[in-house]
Each structure stands twice: as C-alpha cells, then as structure tokens.
C-alpha cells in the first residue's frame, strides 16, 4: 500500500490561533486513492525545522504533502525551506514569473517572487489564487489557504492514485472499550492487514464506542467487520447492565 505523510506549516497553526483543517482534509482525500497516511505534523515557519523534517520523512513515504507558507510576507518561508532540505538554490522560472507579473499588474514584482522555486521543481497551478505550488521529487507543496489547497489537490488528485481505495466500515455500540478490547485484539490477529480503531464517548444514556475498520482489501474488510460485529454484539448483550 502506498504511504504519505502530511506537513502543515504556519506559526498560527502551531499556536492554535487557526484550526489545522488541511491535514485531516488531505488524509480523507488520499484514502479513496489507495494511499495510507502514516503521519500528520505541524511546524512553525522556521527553515531549519522544516528542512530537517522533509529530509527525514520524504524517504520514508511515497508522497510528502506540504501546505502553507507560499505567500509573500516575511513568515512565508516554505520555498526557502524546501530548497534547503534538498540542498539546491532557488531559481526564477521565467515563464511563470512573466505570467504572474501579467496577472498581478498592480504589484508585479511582489507576485514574481512566487516564481522563485527550488531548482528542479515542477510548478503546480493554483486555480483559485496567485502563489503556485510546486513538486520536487516526491514532495508536493501547496498553499495553506484551504480553498486554494483543496482546488490544487483536486486538480492533480489522480497523480496520487495507487492500488485499491481504502474503504471503511463503521458502527456504534453501547458499551465500554474495556468490554470489547479482547475481540478487537483477536480481530487484529486474524486480519493483520486491516486497521481497527475504537473511539469512545460518554453521554447521558451511558458509554458508547464507535468502531472503525479500514482496508483496501474488500474481502478482508467484509470478513473482519462481520466477525467483529458478531463478537461485539455478543459482548454488549452479555454485559451486566445490558450494554
């Protein structure tokens, strides 16, 4: 199964001033393309930290998706950080710079700085904004503004398709995790290629647990979810309080 990691960049994300929605959105979009996300991370606008993360993480995955830091203000340092990570210079792409100058005639030189990409990069068109994204080897860099990031990703989504989609089965049980943990452990041993998660909540009507089973193998997903459902139903029915 193909793997990806997602890095979101911005002081405002790390401080909590702005909700970090890009990572979860991308993870949800990658699953139907057959790509499993192994890590979601957020870093401040600091060149060394970003470069170190990219150098460490990019070789471990098929795709490293990066969002944020592509504007023209002093804290937009992602282009510099990626160039530093790969040990290359930033170079201006003449055709891209000319296009940006023409589109942003009120401040052409400000916009042209967006064309200074790490050497060897392939620019990624921004359908809704100005600053282009870029791809360098297996690292894909997109804007941080959610609407622009989503439009850019959707325009190239098929480039990430690998294998079968990762499908999910979900069900909520009125029980406690302690009651169903043995069945979940056994299911994981029976179907080691299937991901099984449990998410508890506690309301006025008592405890509940949502079980989520994921796999790109439809047969294993069906077998594991059917077996687990039967076991959890039995566990819930045998609980002392009927739940």
Coordinates of C-alpha atoms in Angstrom, one line a residue:
X1 CA 0.0 0.0 0.0
X2 CA 1.3 3.5 -0.9
X3 CA 2.0 5.8 2.0
X4 CA 2.0 9.5 2.6
X5 CA 2.8 12.0 5.3
X6 CA 1.3 15.4 5.6
X7 CA 3.1 18.5 6.9
X8 CA 1.2 21.7 7.6
X9 CA 3.3 24.9 8.1
X10 CA 2.5 28.0 10.0
X11 CA 3.1 29.7 13.3
X12 CA -0.7 30.3 13.5
X13 CA -1.3 26.5 13.3
X14 CA 1.2 25.6 16.0
X15 CA -0.1 28.3 18.4
X16 CA -3.7 27.2 17.9
X17 CA -4.7 30.6 16.5
X18 CA -6.0 29.0 13.3
X19 CA -7.6 25.5 13.2
X20 CA -5.5 23.0 11.4
X21 CA -8.0 21.6 8.9
X22 CA -5.7 20.9 5.9
X23 CA -4.2 17.8 7.3
X24 CA -7.4 15.9 8.0
X25 CA -8.9 17.0 4.7
X26 CA -6.0 15.6 2.8
X27 CA -5.9 12.4 4.7
X28 CA -9.6 11.8 3.9
X29 CA -9.0 12.5 0.2
X30 CA -5.9 10.2 0.0
X31 CA -7.7 7.1 1.3
X32 CA -10.0 6.7 -1.7
X33 CA -6.9 6.9 -3.9
X34 CA -5.4 4.0 -2.1
X35 CA -2.8 6.0 -0.1
X36 CA -2.4 5.4 3.6
X37 CA -1.3 8.3 5.7
X38 CA 1.4 7.5 8.3
X39 CA 1.8 10.9 9.9
X40 CA 0.2 14.3 10.3
X41 CA 2.5 17.0 11.5
X42 CA 2.5 20.8 12.0
X43 CA 5.6 23.0 12.2
X44 CA 6.2 26.7 12.7
X45 CA 7.7 29.0 10.0
X46 CA 11.3 28.0 10.7
X47 CA 13.5 27.0 7.8
X48 CA 15.8 24.6 9.8
X49 CA 12.9 22.7 11.4
X50 CA 11.0 22.3 8.1
X51 CA 14.1 21.2 6.2
X52 CA 15.0 18.7 8.9
X53 CA 11.5 17.2 8.8
X54 CA 11.5 17.0 5.0
X55 CA 14.9 15.3 4.9
X56 CA 13.9 12.7 7.4
X57 CA 10.3 12.0 6.3
X58 CA 10.4 12.2 2.5
X59 CA 12.5 9.0 2.1
X60 CA 10.1 7.0 4.3
X61 CA 6.9 7.6 2.2
X62 CA 5.7 7.6 -1.4
X63 CA 4.4 11.1 -1.0
X64 CA 5.1 14.0 1.4
X65 CA 2.4 16.6 1.1
X66 CA 3.2 20.1 2.5
X67 CA 0.8 23.0 2.9
X68 CA 1.4 26.6 3.9
X69 CA 4.0 29.4 3.7
X70 CA 3.8 30.2 0.0
X71 CA 2.7 33.9 0.2
X72 CA 5.0 36.9 0.1
X73 CA 5.2 38.0 3.7
X74 CA 8.3 37.6 5.8
X75 CA 6.9 34.5 7.6
X76 CA 6.3 32.6 4.3
X77 CA 9.5 30.6 4.2
X78 CA 8.4 27.2 2.7
X79 CA 10.1 27.7 -0.7
X80 CA 13.4 28.5 1.1
X81 CA 13.0 25.6 3.5
X82 CA 12.4 23.0 0.8
X83 CA 15.3 24.3 -1.2
X84 CA 17.5 24.0 1.9
X85 CA 16.2 20.5 2.5
X86 CA 17.3 19.3 -0.9
X87 CA 20.5 21.4 -0.9
X88 CA 19.6 23.4 -4.0
X89 CA 19.2 27.1 -4.9
X90 CA 16.0 28.9 -5.6
X91 CA 15.7 29.9 -9.2
X92 CA 13.2 32.1 -11.0
X93 CA 11.1 30.3 -13.7
X94 CA 10.9 33.0 -16.4
X95 CA 7.6 31.9 -17.9
X96 CA 6.0 31.6 -14.6
X97 CA 7.3 34.9 -13.4
X98 CA 6.1 36.6 -16.6
X99 CA 2.6 35.1 -16.1
X100 CA 2.5 36.3 -12.5
X101 CA 3.6 39.8 -13.4
X102 CA 0.9 40.0 -16.1
X103 CA -1.8 38.7 -13.8
X104 CA -0.9 40.9 -10.8
X105 CA -0.1 44.2 -12.6
X106 CA -0.7 46.3 -9.5
X107 CA 2.3 44.8 -7.8
X108 CA 4.1 42.7 -10.4
X109 CA 7.5 42.3 -8.6
X110 CA 5.8 41.1 -5.4
X111 CA 4.0 38.4 -7.4
X112 CA 7.0 37.5 -9.4
X113 CA 8.8 36.3 -6.2
X114 CA 6.4 33.4 -6.1
X115 CA 8.2 32.1 -9.2
X116 CA 11.5 31.6 -7.3
X117 CA 11.2 27.9 -6.7
X118 CA 13.8 25.3 -5.6
X119 CA 15.9 24.2 -8.6
X120 CA 14.4 21.2 -10.3
X121 CA 10.8 21.9 -9.1
X122 CA 7.7 21.4 -11.2
X123 CA 5.2 24.3 -10.7
X124 CA 1.7 23.4 -9.7
X125 CA -1.1 25.6 -11.0
X126 CA -3.1 27.4 -8.4
X127 CA -6.7 27.5 -9.8
X128 CA -8.0 30.0 -7.1
X129 CA -5.1 32.1 -6.1
X130 CA -1.7 33.5 -7.1
X131 CA 1.2 31.7 -5.5
X132 CA 1.8 28.5 -7.4
X133 CA 2.6 25.2 -5.6
X134 CA 5.4 23.0 -6.7
X135 CA 6.6 19.4 -6.7
X136 CA 10.2 18.3 -6.1
X137 CA 10.8 14.5 -6.3
X138 CA 8.1 13.1 -4.0
X139 CA 7.4 16.3 -2.1
X140 CA 4.3 18.2 -3.1
X141 CA 3.9 21.8 -1.8
X142 CA 0.5 23.6 -1.8
X143 CA -0.9 26.8 -0.3
X144 CA -2.1 27.0 3.2
X145 CA -5.4 28.7 2.4
X146 CA -7.9 25.7 2.5
X147 CA -9.8 26.7 -0.6
X148 CA -6.7 27.1 -2.7
X149 CA -5.1 23.9 -1.3
X150 CA -8.2 21.9 -2.0
X151 CA -8.6 23.2 -5.5
X152 CA -4.9 22.5 -6.3
X153 CA -5.0 19.0 -4.8
X154 CA -8.3 18.1 -6.7
X155 CA -6.6 19.2 -10.0
X156 CA -3.9 16.6 -9.6
X157 CA -5.6 14.0 -7.4
X158 CA -5.3 11.2 -9.9
X159 CA -1.5 11.6 -9.8
X160 CA -1.6 10.0 -6.3
X161 CA -3.9 7.1 -7.1
X162 CA -2.2 3.8 -6.1
X163 CA -4.0 0.4 -5.9
X164 CA -7.4 -0.1 -4.4
X165 CA -9.3 2.6 -2.4
X166 CA -9.1 2.3 1.4
X167 CA -12.7 1.6 2.4
X168 CA -14.2 1.8 5.9
X169 CA -16.9 0.1 7.9
X170 CA -18.3 2.0 11.0
X171 CA -20.7 1.1 13.8
X172 CA -21.5 2.4 17.2
X173 CA -22.0 0.1 20.2
X174 CA -23.4 1.0 23.6
X175 CA -20.6 -0.5 25.6
X176 CA -17.2 0.3 27.0
X177 CA -13.8 -0.2 25.4
X178 CA -12.8 -2.4 28.3
X179 CA -15.6 -4.8 27.4
X180 CA -14.7 -5.1 23.7
X181 CA -10.9 -4.9 23.8
X182 CA -10.3 -8.7 23.7
X183 CA -12.4 -9.0 20.5
X184 CA -10.6 -6.1 18.8
X185 CA -7.2 -7.7 19.7
X186 CA -8.3 -11.1 18.2
X187 CA -9.6 -9.4 15.1
X188 CA -6.3 -7.7 14.6
X189 CA -4.5 -11.0 14.9
X190 CA -6.9 -12.7 12.5
X191 CA -6.7 -9.9 9.9
X192 CA -3.3 -8.2 10.4
X193 CA -3.7 -6.1 7.2
X194 CA -6.9 -4.5 8.5
X195 CA -6.8 -1.3 10.6
X196 CA -9.2 -1.3 13.6
X197 CA -9.9 1.8 15.7
X198 CA -12.2 2.5 18.6
X199 CA -13.5 5.9 19.6
X200 CA -15.3 6.2 23.0
X201 CA -17.8 8.8 24.1
X202 CA -19.8 9.3 27.3
X203 CA -23.3 10.7 27.1
X204 CA -26.4 10.9 29.3
X205 CA -27.5 7.5 28.1
X206 CA -24.2 5.8 29.0
X207 CA -21.0 5.0 27.3
X208 CA -20.7 4.3 23.5
X209 CA -17.8 3.2 21.3
X210 CA -17.6 3.8 17.6
X211 CA -15.6 1.0 15.9
X212 CA -14.0 1.8 12.6
X213 CA -12.5 -0.9 10.4
X214 CA -10.4 0.0 7.3
X215 CA -8.8 -1.9 4.5
X216 CA -8.1 -1.7 0.8
X217 CA -8.9 -5.4 0.5
X218 CA -12.7 -5.6 0.2
X219 CA -12.9 -9.3 1.2
X220 CA -10.8 -8.8 4.3
X221 CA -12.8 -5.8 5.2
X222 CA -16.1 -7.7 5.0
X223 CA -14.8 -10.7 6.8
X224 CA -13.2 -8.7 9.6
X225 CA -16.2 -6.4 10.1
X226 CA -18.7 -9.2 10.1
X227 CA -16.8 -11.3 12.6
X228 CA -16.1 -8.2 14.8
X229 CA -19.7 -7.1 14.7
X230 CA -21.0 -10.6 15.8
X231 CA -18.4 -10.6 18.7
X232 CA -19.2 -7.1 19.8
X233 CA -23.0 -7.7 19.7
X234 CA -22.5 -10.8 21.8
X235 CA -20.3 -8.8 24.2
X236 CA -22.8 -6.0 24.5
X237 CA -25.7 -8.4 25.1
X238 CA -23.8 -10.2 27.9
X239 CA -22.8 -7.1 29.7
X240 CA -24.2 -6.9 33.3
X241 CA -26.1 -3.7 32.6
X242 CA -27.3 -4.9 29.1
X243 CA -24.9 -2.6 27.3

